[in-house]
CSV table of C-alpha atoms in Angstrom, one decimal:
chain,number,residue,atom,x,y,z
A,3,MET,CA,-33.6,0.8,1.0
A,4,SER,CA,-32.2,-1.8,3.8
A,5,THR,CA,-29.1,-1.1,5.8
A,6,LEU,CA,-27.3,-4.2,4.0
A,7,VAL,CA,-28.4,-3.6,0.8
A,8,GLY,CA,-27.7,0.1,0.6
A,9,SER,CA,-24.1,-0.7,2.1
A,10,LEU,CA,-23.8,-3.7,-0.9
A,11,TRP,CA,-25.3,-1.1,-3.3
A,12,TRP,CA,-22.7,1.9,-2.7
A,13,PHE,CA,-19.7,-0.5,-1.7
A,14,VAL,CA,-20.7,-1.6,-5.7
A,15,ILE,CA,-20.8,1.9,-7.2
A,16,SER,CA,-18.0,3.8,-5.4
A,17,LEU,CA,-14.8,1.0,-5.5
A,18,GLY,CA,-16.3,0.5,-9.0
A,19,LEU,CA,-16.1,4.4,-9.6
A,20,LEU,CA,-12.8,4.7,-8.3
A,21,VAL,CA,-11.2,1.6,-9.8
A,22,THR,CA,-12.7,2.7,-13.2
A,23,PHE,CA,-10.8,6.1,-12.9
A,24,HIS,CA,-7.6,4.2,-11.4
A,25,GLU,CA,-7.1,2.0,-14.1
A,26,PHE,CA,-8.1,4.6,-16.9
A,27,GLY,CA,-4.8,6.3,-15.8
A,28,HIS,CA,-3.2,3.4,-16.7
A,29,TYR,CA,-4.4,3.0,-20.6
A,30,TRP,CA,-4.9,6.6,-20.7
A,31,VAL,CA,-0.8,7.1,-20.7
A,32,ALA,CA,-0.5,3.8,-22.1
A,33,ARG,CA,-2.2,4.5,-25.3
A,34,ARG,CA,-0.6,8.0,-25.5
A,35,ASN,CA,2.8,6.2,-25.0
A,36,GLY,CA,2.1,3.8,-28.4
A,37,VAL,CA,1.6,0.5,-25.8
A,38,LYS,CA,-1.3,-1.9,-26.9
A,39,VAL,CA,-4.1,-2.5,-24.5
A,40,LEU,CA,-5.4,-6.0,-24.6
A,41,ARG,CA,-8.1,-6.0,-21.7
A,42,PHE,CA,-9.4,-3.0,-19.5
A,43,SER,CA,-11.1,-4.5,-16.6
A,44,VAL,CA,-13.3,-3.1,-13.5
A,45,GLY,CA,-13.3,-6.0,-11.2
A,46,PHE,CA,-11.9,-10.1,-10.9
A,47,GLY,CA,-12.8,-13.1,-11.9
A,48,LYS,CA,-15.7,-14.0,-14.5
A,49,ALA,CA,-17.0,-11.3,-17.0
A,50,LEU,CA,-20.3,-10.6,-16.3
A,51,TRP,CA,-20.0,-7.9,-19.7
A,52,SER,CA,-17.8,-7.0,-22.4
A,53,ARG,CA,-17.2,-5.6,-25.5
A,54,ARG,CA,-14.6,-5.4,-27.7
A,55,GLY,CA,-13.2,-1.6,-29.0
A,56,ARG,CA,-12.4,-0.8,-32.4
A,57,ASP,CA,-8.4,-0.2,-31.1
A,58,GLY,CA,-9.0,-3.9,-30.4
A,59,THR,CA,-9.0,-3.7,-26.4
A,60,GLU,CA,-11.7,-5.4,-24.7
A,61,TYR,CA,-13.6,-4.0,-22.1
A,62,VAL,CA,-14.5,-6.4,-19.5
A,63,ILE,CA,-17.1,-5.7,-15.9
A,64,ALA,CA,-16.0,-8.7,-13.5
A,65,ALA,CA,-18.1,-10.3,-11.1
A,66,ILE,CA,-16.0,-9.4,-7.9
A,67,PRO,CA,-16.0,-6.0,-7.6
A,68,LEU,CA,-12.6,-5.5,-5.4
A,69,GLY,CA,-10.2,-4.4,-8.0
A,70,GLY,CA,-9.7,-4.2,-11.5
A,71,TYR,CA,-6.4,-4.2,-14.0
A,72,VAL,CA,-5.6,-3.4,-17.3
A,73,LYS,CA,-3.7,-6.0,-19.3
A,74,MET,CA,-1.0,-4.8,-22.1
A,75,LEU,CA,0.7,-6.0,-24.7
A,76,ASP,CA,4.3,-7.5,-23.4
A,77,GLU,CA,6.5,-10.2,-24.7
A,78,ARG,CA,7.2,-11.2,-20.9
A,79,GLU,CA,3.6,-13.0,-20.4
A,80,ALA,CA,3.2,-14.0,-24.1
A,81,ASP,CA,4.6,-14.4,-27.6
A,82,VAL,CA,3.8,-11.2,-29.7
A,83,ASP,CA,3.1,-11.1,-33.7
A,84,PRO,CA,7.0,-9.3,-34.7
A,85,ALA,CA,4.6,-6.8,-36.2
A,86,GLU,CA,3.1,-5.6,-33.1
A,87,ALA,CA,6.4,-6.3,-31.1
A,88,ASP,CA,6.6,-2.0,-30.9
A,89,GLN,CA,3.4,-1.7,-28.7
A,90,ALA,CA,4.6,-4.2,-26.4
A,91,PHE,CA,4.9,-2.5,-22.8
A,92,ASN,CA,8.5,-4.1,-22.0
A,93,ARG,CA,10.0,-2.5,-25.3
A,94,LYS,CA,9.1,0.9,-24.3
A,95,SER,CA,11.8,2.9,-22.2
A,96,VAL,CA,12.0,2.9,-18.2
A,97,TRP,CA,10.5,6.6,-18.0
A,98,ARG,CA,7.9,5.9,-20.1
A,99,ARG,CA,6.9,2.7,-18.2
A,100,ILE,CA,6.9,4.6,-15.0
A,101,ALA,CA,4.8,6.9,-16.4
A,102,ILE,CA,2.0,4.0,-17.5
A,103,VAL,CA,2.7,2.7,-13.4
A,104,ILE,CA,2.7,6.3,-11.5
A,105,ALA,CA,-0.7,7.0,-14.2
A,106,GLY,CA,-3.2,5.2,-11.6
A,107,PRO,CA,-2.4,6.3,-8.4
A,108,ALA,CA,-1.8,10.1,-10.0
A,109,ALA,CA,-5.4,9.5,-11.3
A,110,ASN,CA,-6.7,8.8,-7.9
A,111,LEU,CA,-5.3,12.1,-6.7
A,112,LEU,CA,-6.9,13.9,-9.2
A,113,LEU,CA,-10.0,12.5,-8.8
A,114,CYS,CA,-9.7,13.4,-5.2
A,115,VAL,CA,-9.3,17.0,-6.1
A,116,LEU,CA,-12.7,17.0,-8.4
A,117,LEU,CA,-14.1,15.4,-6.0
A,118,LEU,CA,-13.8,17.4,-3.1
A,119,TRP,CA,-13.9,20.7,-5.7
A,120,ALA,CA,-17.6,19.3,-6.1
A,121,MET,CA,-18.7,18.9,-2.2
A,122,PHE,CA,-17.2,22.4,-1.6
A,123,VAL,CA,-19.7,23.8,-4.7
A,124,VAL,CA,-22.6,21.6,-3.5
A,125,GLY,CA,-22.0,22.6,0.0
A,126,ARG,CA,-21.7,20.2,2.7
A,127,PRO,CA,-24.5,20.5,5.1
A,128,GLY,CA,-23.9,20.7,8.8
A,129,TYR,CA,-24.4,22.3,12.3
A,130,ALA,CA,-23.4,25.6,13.3
A,131,PRO,CA,-20.2,24.9,15.8
A,132,VAL,CA,-22.0,26.4,18.5
A,133,VAL,CA,-21.4,25.3,21.2
A,134,GLY,CA,-24.4,23.9,23.8
A,135,HIS,CA,-22.4,22.1,26.6
A,136,VAL,CA,-19.3,22.4,28.4
A,137,ASP,CA,-17.6,20.6,31.4
A,138,GLY,CA,-14.2,18.9,32.0
A,139,ILE,CA,-11.1,19.8,29.7
A,140,ALA,CA,-13.4,22.4,27.9
A,141,ALA,CA,-14.8,24.5,31.0
A,142,ALA,CA,-11.4,24.6,32.0
A,143,ALA,CA,-10.3,25.9,28.8
A,144,GLY,CA,-12.8,29.2,29.3
A,145,LEU,CA,-15.4,27.5,26.5
A,146,GLN,CA,-18.7,28.8,27.5
A,147,ARG,CA,-22.0,28.1,26.1
A,148,ASP,CA,-23.3,30.0,23.0
A,149,ASP,CA,-19.3,30.3,21.7
A,150,THR,CA,-18.8,29.8,18.3
A,151,VAL,CA,-15.5,27.9,17.0
A,152,LEU,CA,-13.8,29.7,14.5
A,153,ALA,CA,-10.7,28.0,13.8
A,154,VAL,CA,-9.2,24.8,15.6
A,155,GLY,CA,-5.1,25.0,15.7
A,156,GLY,CA,-5.6,27.7,12.8
A,157,ARG,CA,-7.7,25.4,10.9
A,158,THR,CA,-11.0,27.2,9.9
A,159,THR,CA,-14.6,25.7,10.9
A,160,GLN,CA,-17.3,26.6,9.6
A,161,THR,CA,-19.4,23.4,11.1
A,162,TRP,CA,-19.2,21.3,14.1
A,163,ASP,CA,-18.2,18.2,11.7
A,164,GLY,CA,-15.8,20.5,11.0
A,165,VAL,CA,-14.5,21.0,14.8
A,166,GLN,CA,-14.5,17.1,15.5
A,167,MET,CA,-12.5,16.7,12.4
A,168,ALA,CA,-9.8,19.2,13.3
A,169,LEU,CA,-9.6,18.4,17.1
A,170,LEU,CA,-9.5,14.5,16.3
A,171,PRO,CA,-6.2,14.6,15.4
A,172,PHE,CA,-5.1,17.0,18.6
A,173,ALA,CA,-6.3,14.1,20.8
A,174,LEU,CA,-4.8,11.0,19.7
A,175,ASP,CA,-1.9,12.9,20.1
A,176,ARG,CA,-2.8,14.2,23.2
A,177,GLN,CA,-1.7,17.7,22.4
A,178,ASP,CA,-2.7,21.1,23.5
A,179,VAL,CA,-4.6,23.2,21.0
A,180,ASP,CA,-5.5,26.8,20.5
A,181,LEU,CA,-9.4,27.6,19.5
A,182,ARG,CA,-10.1,30.5,18.0
A,183,VAL,CA,-14.0,31.4,19.1
A,184,ARG,CA,-16.3,34.3,19.0
A,185,ASP,CA,-18.8,34.2,22.2
A,186,ALA,CA,-22.2,35.6,22.2
A,187,ASN,CA,-21.5,39.3,22.6
A,188,GLY,CA,-20.1,39.4,19.5
A,189,HIS,CA,-16.3,39.4,21.2
A,190,GLU,CA,-13.1,36.7,19.4
A,191,ARG,CA,-11.1,35.2,21.8
A,192,VAL,CA,-8.6,32.3,21.7
A,193,ARG,CA,-9.0,29.4,24.2
A,194,ASP,CA,-6.4,27.2,24.9
A,195,LEU,CA,-7.4,23.3,25.0
A,196,LYS,CA,-5.1,21.4,27.3
A,197,LEU,CA,-5.9,18.0,25.7
A,198,SER,CA,-2.7,17.0,27.4
A,199,ALA,CA,-5.0,16.0,30.0
A,200,LEU,CA,-7.0,13.1,28.4
A,201,PRO,CA,-6.1,10.2,29.8
A,202,ASP,CA,-3.3,7.8,28.6
A,203,GLY,CA,-5.8,4.8,28.4
A,204,LEU,CA,-8.9,6.5,26.7
A,205,ASP,CA,-10.5,4.4,23.9
A,206,GLU,CA,-9.5,6.7,20.3
A,207,ARG,CA,-13.7,6.5,19.6
A,208,SER,CA,-13.6,8.4,22.9
A,209,VAL,CA,-11.5,11.0,23.0
A,210,LEU,CA,-13.6,13.8,21.3
A,211,SER,CA,-16.5,12.9,24.2
A,212,GLY,CA,-13.6,12.9,26.8
A,213,ILE,CA,-12.7,16.9,25.9
A,214,GLY,CA,-16.1,18.0,27.3
A,215,LEU,CA,-17.4,19.8,24.8
A,216,THR,CA,-21.2,19.1,23.1
A,217,ALA,CA,-22.8,21.3,20.5
A,218,GLN,CA,-25.6,23.7,20.5
A,219,GLN,CA,-27.9,21.1,18.4
A,220,ALA,CA,-27.2,18.3,20.1
A,221,LEU,CA,-28.4,19.8,23.5
A,222,LEU,CA,-32.4,17.7,24.0
A,223,PRO,CA,-35.4,20.7,24.5
A,224,PRO,CA,-36.4,20.9,27.9
A,225,VAL,CA,-39.7,19.0,27.5
A,226,VAL,CA,-40.8,17.1,29.7
A,227,GLY,CA,-41.1,13.3,28.5
A,228,THR,CA,-41.9,11.4,31.1
A,229,VAL,CA,-42.6,12.1,35.0
A,230,ARG,CA,-42.0,9.3,37.4
A,231,PRO,CA,-44.5,7.7,39.7
A,232,ASP,CA,-43.6,9.5,43.4
A,233,THR,CA,-41.4,11.8,42.8
A,234,PRO,CA,-41.6,15.3,43.5
A,235,ALA,CA,-43.1,16.2,39.8
A,236,TRP,CA,-45.7,13.8,39.8
A,237,GLY,CA,-48.8,15.6,40.5
A,238,VAL,CA,-47.5,18.7,39.2
A,239,LEU,CA,-45.7,18.7,35.9
A,240,ALA,CA,-47.1,17.3,32.6
A,241,GLU,CA,-45.8,15.3,29.8
A,242,ASN,CA,-45.0,17.4,27.0
A,243,ASP,CA,-44.6,20.8,29.3
A,244,ARG,CA,-41.8,22.8,27.9
A,245,ILE,CA,-39.7,24.0,31.0
A,246,THR,CA,-38.8,27.7,30.2
A,247,ALA,CA,-37.0,28.4,34.0
A,248,ILE,CA,-36.5,27.2,37.2
A,249,ASP,CA,-36.6,30.1,40.0
A,250,GLY,CA,-36.5,32.9,37.4
A,251,GLU,CA,-33.4,31.2,36.0
A,252,PRO,CA,-34.2,30.7,31.7
A,253,VAL,CA,-34.1,27.2,31.0
A,254,ARG,CA,-32.9,26.3,27.4
A,255,ALA,CA,-31.9,22.7,27.2
A,256,PHE,CA,-32.5,19.9,29.9
A,257,ASP,CA,-29.0,19.6,30.8
A,258,ASP,CA,-29.7,23.2,32.2
A,259,ILE,CA,-32.3,21.3,35.1
A,260,GLY,CA,-29.7,19.1,36.7
A,261,PRO,CA,-27.2,21.7,37.9
A,262,MET,CA,-30.1,23.8,38.7
A,263,ILE,CA,-32.1,21.5,40.8
A,264,GLN,CA,-28.6,20.3,42.6
A,265,ARG,CA,-28.3,24.2,44.0
A,266,LEU,CA,-32.2,24.6,45.0
A,267,GLY,CA,-31.6,21.3,46.9
A,268,ARG,CA,-28.6,22.4,48.6
A,269,GLN,CA,-30.3,26.0,49.8
A,270,GLY,CA,-33.6,24.1,50.3
A,271,GLY,CA,-37.0,24.9,50.0
A,272,GLU,CA,-39.3,24.3,47.2
A,273,ALA,CA,-38.7,25.7,43.7
A,274,MET,CA,-41.1,27.9,41.3
A,275,VAL,CA,-40.8,25.8,37.9
A,276,GLU,CA,-42.5,27.8,34.8
A,277,VAL,CA,-44.0,26.0,32.3
A,278,GLU,CA,-45.4,26.0,28.7
A,279,ARG,CA,-48.5,24.0,28.7
A,280,GLU,CA,-51.2,23.8,25.4
A,281,GLY,CA,-50.8,27.5,24.9
A,282,GLU,CA,-50.4,28.3,28.6
A,283,ARG,CA,-48.2,29.9,30.9
A,284,LEU,CA,-48.1,28.5,34.5
A,285,ALA,CA,-45.8,28.3,37.7
A,286,LEU,CA,-45.4,25.4,39.3
A,287,PRO,CA,-44.3,24.9,43.2
A,288,VAL,CA,-42.1,21.6,43.2
A,289,THR,CA,-39.5,20.5,46.2
A,290,PRO,CA,-36.4,18.7,44.8
A,291,ARG,CA,-35.7,15.6,46.9
A,292,LEU,CA,-32.8,14.1,48.0
A,293,SER,CA,-32.0,10.5,46.2
A,294,SER,CA,-28.8,8.3,45.5
A,295,ALA,CA,-28.3,5.5,43.5
A,296,ALA,CA,-25.4,3.7,42.9
A,297,GLY,CA,-22.0,5.3,41.3
A,298,ARG,CA,-23.9,8.1,41.7
A,299,GLY,CA,-24.3,9.1,45.4
A,300,ASP,CA,-26.1,11.7,47.0
A,301,PHE,CA,-28.4,13.9,44.3
A,302,TRP,CA,-31.5,16.2,44.5
A,303,MET,CA,-34.4,14.8,41.8
A,304,LEU,CA,-37.4,16.3,40.5
A,305,GLY,CA,-38.3,12.9,38.7
A,306,ILE,CA,-38.7,13.9,35.0
A,307,GLU,CA,-37.5,12.7,32.1
A,308,PRO,CA,-36.7,14.3,28.3
A,309,VAL,CA,-38.7,13.6,25.2
A,310,ARG,CA,-36.3,11.1,23.1
A,311,ARG,CA,-36.0,13.0,19.5
A,312,SER,CA,-36.7,10.2,16.6
A,313,GLU,CA,-34.6,12.6,14.6
A,314,LEU,CA,-32.3,15.3,14.7
A,315,PRO,CA,-32.7,18.9,13.9
A,316,PRO,CA,-32.4,20.4,10.7
A,317,LYS,CA,-29.0,21.3,9.8
A,318,ASP,CA,-27.8,24.6,9.9
A,319,ALA,CA,-24.8,25.6,8.1
A,320,ALA,CA,-22.9,24.1,5.1
A,321,GLU,CA,-18.7,24.3,4.2
A,322,GLN,CA,-19.5,25.8,0.6
A,323,TYR,CA,-17.6,27.7,-1.7
A,324,GLY,CA,-18.0,29.6,-5.3
A,325,PRO,CA,-16.4,27.2,-8.1
A,326,LEU,CA,-13.5,29.4,-8.3
A,327,GLU,CA,-12.8,29.7,-5.0
A,328,ALA,CA,-13.4,26.1,-4.5
A,329,VAL,CA,-10.2,25.0,-6.8
A,330,PRO,CA,-8.1,26.0,-3.9
A,331,ALA,CA,-9.5,25.3,-1.1
A,332,ALA,CA,-10.2,21.3,-2.9
A,333,LEU,CA,-6.6,21.3,-2.8
A,334,ARG,CA,-6.0,22.4,0.6
A,335,GLU,CA,-7.9,19.6,2.2
A,336,MET,CA,-6.5,17.3,-0.1
A,337,ARG,CA,-3.1,17.8,0.8
A,338,TYR,CA,-3.9,18.2,5.2
A,339,GLN,CA,-6.1,15.2,4.3
A,340,THR,CA,-2.6,13.4,2.9
A,341,VAL,CA,-0.8,14.5,5.9
A,342,GLN,CA,-3.6,13.4,8.5
A,343,LEU,CA,-3.7,9.7,6.6
A,344,PHE,CA,0.1,9.5,7.2
A,345,GLU,CA,0.2,10.9,10.3
A,346,MET,CA,-2.5,8.1,11.2
A,347,VAL,CA,-0.1,5.7,9.6
A,348,GLY,CA,2.5,6.7,12.1
A,349,ARG,CA,0.5,6.1,15.2
A,350,VAL,CA,-0.3,3.2,14.3
A,351,PHE,CA,3.4,2.5,13.9
A,352,SER,CA,4.3,4.3,17.2
A,353,GLY,CA,1.4,2.2,19.3
A,354,ARG,CA,-0.7,5.9,20.2
A,355,VAL,CA,-4.0,4.3,17.5
A,356,SER,CA,-4.5,0.9,17.8
A,357,VAL,CA,-4.6,-1.3,14.4
A,358,GLN,CA,-8.6,-2.5,14.8
A,359,ASN,CA,-9.5,1.2,14.9
A,360,SER,CA,-7.8,2.0,11.8
A,361,VAL,CA,-7.4,-0.7,9.1
A,362,ALA,CA,-10.8,-1.2,8.1
A,363,GLY,CA,-12.3,-3.7,5.4
A,364,PRO,CA,-14.7,-3.8,2.8
A,365,ILE,CA,-17.6,-4.1,5.1
A,366,THR,CA,-16.7,-1.6,7.2
A,367,ILE,CA,-16.5,0.9,3.8
A,368,ALA,CA,-19.3,-0.5,2.2
A,369,ARG,CA,-21.3,0.5,6.2
A,370,ALA,CA,-19.6,4.4,6.1
A,371,ALA,CA,-20.6,4.7,2.2
A,372,ASN,CA,-24.0,3.9,3.0
A,373,THR,CA,-23.9,5.9,5.9
A,374,TYR,CA,-22.4,8.7,3.8
A,375,ALA,CA,-24.8,8.6,1.2
A,376,GLN,CA,-28.1,8.8,3.1
A,377,GLN,CA,-26.8,12.2,4.3
A,378,GLY,CA,-26.6,14.1,0.9
A,379,LEU,CA,-24.8,14.1,-2.2
A,380,ALA,CA,-22.0,16.6,-0.6
A,381,TRP,CA,-21.2,13.9,2.0
A,382,TYR,CA,-21.3,11.2,-0.5
A,383,LEU,CA,-18.7,12.9,-2.1
A,384,THR,CA,-16.4,13.4,0.6
A,385,ILE,CA,-16.0,9.5,1.6
A,386,LEU,CA,-15.3,8.7,-2.0
A,387,ALA,CA,-12.5,11.9,-2.0
A,388,LEU,CA,-11.3,9.7,1.1
A,389,LEU,CA,-11.5,6.8,-0.7
A,390,SER,CA,-9.9,7.7,-3.8
A,391,LEU,CA,-7.2,9.9,-1.6
A,392,SER,CA,-6.6,6.4,0.3
A,393,LEU,CA,-6.5,4.2,-3.1
A,394,GLY,CA,-4.3,6.6,-5.4
A,395,ILE,CA,-1.4,6.7,-1.7
A,396,LEU,CA,-1.6,2.7,-0.8
A,397,ASN,CA,-0.9,1.9,-4.5
A,398,LEU,CA,2.2,4.0,-4.6
A,399,LEU,CA,3.7,1.7,-1.3
A,400,PRO,CA,6.6,0.3,-2.4
A,401,ILE,CA,5.2,-3.4,-1.9
A,402,PRO,CA,5.5,-6.1,-5.1
A,403,LEU,CA,2.2,-6.8,-7.2
A,404,LEU,CA,0.9,-2.6,-5.9
A,405,ASP,CA,1.7,0.2,-8.7
A,406,GLY,CA,4.4,1.4,-6.2
A,407,GLY,CA,6.5,-2.5,-6.2
A,408,HIS,CA,6.6,-1.7,-10.0
A,409,LEU,CA,7.9,1.8,-9.6
A,410,LEU,CA,10.5,0.4,-7.2
A,411,TYR,CA,11.2,-2.1,-9.8
A,412,TYR,CA,11.5,0.4,-12.7
A,413,LEU,CA,14.0,2.9,-10.7
A,414,ILE,CA,16.6,0.2,-9.5
A,415,GLU,CA,16.5,-0.4,-13.3
A,416,LEU,CA,17.8,2.9,-14.1
A,417,VAL,CA,20.3,3.1,-11.2
A,418,LYS,CA,22.0,-0.5,-11.7
A,419,GLY,CA,21.1,0.1,-15.9
A,420,SER,CA,19.5,-2.8,-16.5
A,421,PRO,CA,16.2,-4.5,-15.5
A,422,LEU,CA,16.1,-7.1,-12.6
A,423,SER,CA,16.3,-10.5,-13.2
A,424,GLU,CA,13.4,-12.5,-13.6
A,425,ARG,CA,14.5,-14.7,-10.1
A,426,ALA,CA,14.0,-11.5,-8.4
A,427,MET,CA,11.3,-10.4,-9.9
A,428,ALA,CA,9.7,-13.4,-8.9
A,429,ALA,CA,10.5,-13.4,-5.2
A,430,GLY,CA,9.3,-9.8,-5.1
A,431,GLN,CA,5.8,-11.4,-6.2
A,432,TYR,CA,5.9,-13.6,-3.7
A,433,VAL,CA,6.9,-11.4,-0.9
A,434,GLY,CA,4.2,-8.5,-2.0
A,435,LEU,CA,1.7,-11.8,-2.3
A,436,ALA,CA,2.4,-12.4,1.3
A,437,LEU,CA,2.2,-8.8,2.7
A,438,LEU,CA,-1.3,-8.1,0.7
A,439,ALA,CA,-2.4,-11.4,2.4
A,440,GLY,CA,-2.1,-10.4,5.5
A,441,LEU,CA,-3.0,-7.1,5.0
A,442,MET,CA,-6.3,-7.9,3.9
A,443,GLY,CA,-6.4,-10.6,6.9
A,444,LEU,CA,-6.1,-8.0,9.0
A,445,ALA,CA,-9.0,-5.6,7.8
A,446,PHE,CA,-11.2,-8.6,7.5
A,447,TYR,CA,-10.8,-9.6,10.8
A,448,ASN,CA,-11.3,-5.7,12.3
A,449,ASP,CA,-14.2,-5.9,10.3
A,450,ILE,CA,-15.4,-9.0,11.8
A,451,LEU,CA,-14.5,-7.7,15.4
A,452,ASN,CA,-15.9,-4.0,14.7
A,453,ASN,CA,-19.3,-5.0,13.2
A,454,PHE,CA,-20.6,-8.0,14.9
A,455,VAL,CA,-18.5,-8.7,18.0
A,456,ARG,CA,-18.4,-5.3,19.3
């Protein structure tokens, strides 16, 4: 399946599921409160499929999959048969109307918990949180190769993805954080990562690489991919040689070779490079040569390049719990993601994070859904849960046209003892329409900028 087709497919499936659950929340509570539902629509525009149920509700799947709605009997919108007047939405008490409106976002929050529970039971695969290479801030904190990151700021990390996701908010805020690690000898220690030292001008998409932490699985194997002509290694080393040691010092990754060669070059003389070649172990003499390059200065070189991976190594860890343990884990995760969502909004308003990298439109969401789906069921459940959480919280914002706007009207009604005037509500609708149009325009602009321009 091509990326375009896959993105469209998973976007429609994901949004359809989330919208259906959201609207079902409104529908279910409305019916339980004696309100007649005229139409339950997933999508807008022309109906692609429809069926009328025994309860009189018309169930519709429409052509534009960017939302949905539940149309209820309401005397403010059309004439109502006096025999059905008691089933009209506007005839219900304000508390019943509040319950019906809040049921949609509540359904999305419930779905988020269910999806996270399923994700933890299935097990979200990843790489073990083992450090492969350190420099910069990470090296200054005392982190070393083979350290296993057990927790970041008190948040347990079972995979390297968990480490990255836990570090991101601290990095965005330039806030120092403690890492609890277990070294190669099994001793646990706490390392203070000075993220306040990250430069202010660093793009938020690059803050993690700026820390200087690389996962063990991300390191390239010490296998020769190419030997450049007229270099010290030419005629000595060959393609597919696996370098096992240099002057008796073990080599475990291609990244180890550069620093070793610099030390040997400064000492002078030839180096003995031990390799495995077609089942044989060889020790070959190579003398590093001093070279220079623009932006890099002088350096010692052999003249070899690594083998480039066509695919990543298999996952060797997972975030997984039993069915009972997964319940509190899902609740903790939803609470954590909710806090992160509101903190991200705060970063946007304070200018610490650019709007371009925080407001996503349908193109970005579609691509993300496709990418996560390609990584397996658990990862797809992850993005579904985050989208459901975002949809639930977004709909609670006090913006007219959204559920939160209707809740605002009803709260005002509770305070003043009577509904808002039709004029005030109409004005609110125009304000809400303008705000939503602006938000959608920004989302589409960011989509085009991030997916087609950058």
